């Protein structure tokens, strides 16, 4: 008979000899052994002991991170074969679980923190960000209203004002005016809440039955979250204008083309209401001309959103801040501290000019959440600025990043990555088999292997094969995009551990695999 | 001149004597001191050293948790006065930050993990859940697609199948059929994605211009997230039916009343499309009669959602599982592992019967995310099951909770809280000055102080005063609701550290404050 501690007062932790025997334990030793393994739901000393073990596990992971294939090389369904098909009845030891993490989970992990990770955009972990996550998980408060932990709301307001100042955002996006900042989970949520606020604002004016007439605009380089936000908000698919861009503007949205599209829609009786612009598009880090776009948006009473999810971080450096010119006119502005700003995922600050528009769309006031501070309008309740009700104490990690590194070190961090990206760009440019597709603006290099003259699909398959080849080595991980029909390789420098030696090694992987593909071996 | 390490290669970490002087340091000692404090963006040994310090800080927090006022007693705006108004240029030491956490942040924290926390619903932290959070933050992967970390997606599928089996959910909600589970951040997101899937499914049939005709139903006891989801999805406010409940059904939704409302709407040319039912409402843990409601929903081709955010956890015990009878007919089912299931916030499992409906509403396929595994339809990409794109490796913490505690201990954990709630209910019932308002079903006790005969507002102000009085002591924290016009006190047992002695002490606080309020002192 298996040990069967069926209730708390009769648990393995408190049984005497006789009870142990009744519960199926052969000896005190056996019980002692299990007893050691059994965690109480919460106990400060058990937490201390086991969390120290976990710290060492994680520190060792970083110590050895270069030994793993960057892109996981497992096959779909691999884990099902390694784990049981139901949860255990009895507790297991932490050591067992950590062994499983090492042997079963880590092989299925794609190592975003590896210095050789160059795919998509980065997702920075840092010591400061990790410590902030620990503290937030330790306190485990749910900060939906001010009263549920005043410090969570107030620190978020303060830290987002700090960050706004670092980015030199206009005064009216700060908490002192009609606007303010809020930490969203992701840029997708940020653009969604902005779009909802814009939708409801215009519908309050023109009547809710006009929803089918609302038109939203962005470039065809805008992130897919724009399209998804429109779908969620019920914007008709045929009223979503993803304006075509090309290499003539380096894939930035052309104000002229946008203006024409808007005029045409107005003439057709439609209602333009939302314009999303991007500083640093996903495919090629294109920068839309904010100032000119803002003018169009204002002229047509449209909500003007700026998505600077990736490149926003760079604008803490004075030499990149000019990309934000025009932000003075933004109704909402978003960047992801969890991308390239050393703040562990997730942390996506959003600033709005008119917080009341957001609150009107998203607030709920059920009786069971009412409290004196909220009723008196003395406080911010961030539940009314976001989709979910509950929210983590995410400002802690951003606060710790800002304090433990400081502005100047953060600027160095960004500049170093940009320097490394330029170095990679030079390496590519020095090899005549390759071409740089768009000039490197931040830390993304868009390039490709040049096809032979008789290549029927202009090198698309060739570059797809090169992508697969380099990623299959496990030595680096990159991703791709398509620009004007061309399949392009994207290498983004942005992992905290990446150094020049990694960039040089990465380039060698491309050269070697290209040589193989081109039949040079 | 302040130390000014302006770039990475010239940073405080690598300066020699001369350079130090040039950078404004008076002595090697001063530099050494700062050097010790400066964190690299990521370094395994710095992470190890500092994370061990953080473990001790957090373990000490739990050790001393009973010394804090449960409800933070700070005034709005307190933190602004304690912190500078901009981020530092230079790094600070972890010790400085931890000192600030102790002296400036913790006073503004409402201690959800205190054994004396009884407000809203619980938000469990546990050693296992905390370890899982650490590991997830340490790996810091972003698991939007399978390829970005196969283990993250596959472990989520496996663990949600485990949990579904523990809850004895019908086979078709598991991953083996057309359905499956996904971890949402919150129940608000769960009901939103279910509603969007339902909306788009019916609109595909009746045409997208019929949006103004869609009607959604729930009881007036449904969580506010139902209303918010409808707002977001563009359901017209006048088409949201929150059917009135009363004490005759213990605040459960009456199938007869619902049936009438639906018939009336159909007769008016409207289209009923969504019914949300609740197992364990927020105000009083009422349980809607799932089986009868499901029949109505099916008969009218409506999407049938079940919100078991809080009470779902109890249904891992056979004696409470009957509350789920009728779940066989659910199109979607949600519970919050982050409430009463020892899994740190956030972790809100949602199961759906037809995953393709969810995916049709929420999927995006931008070129830059395409990859072979996804294109071949060999894998699950959870980005298409949720609002955000990015997602944390949240299954780790749920997996660790299930393994480090095991089913039987989890059942004990739930039963112990319910036993403690019943104990509190008996204490209240034994004092004739109080009344129990609805019988305790799970671990929530709804009660109030009886008013004097000549009390004009039937005791509402009296109980509001009692709430304020007990919460102001800092000894316990409870919240309230209103049922049939009566102001009710809610005490939920659910914090991992709560023991019988805490319940007895809590009751004494109520008795003492009641005595004061009733003029007995």
Coordinates of C-alpha atoms in Angstrom, one line a residue, chain B residues 86 226 299 448:
Chain B
X86 CA 14.0 60.8 -12.1
X226 CA -18.2 39.4 -18.6
X299 CA -31.1 24.3 -27.7
X448 CA -23.2 40.8 8.6

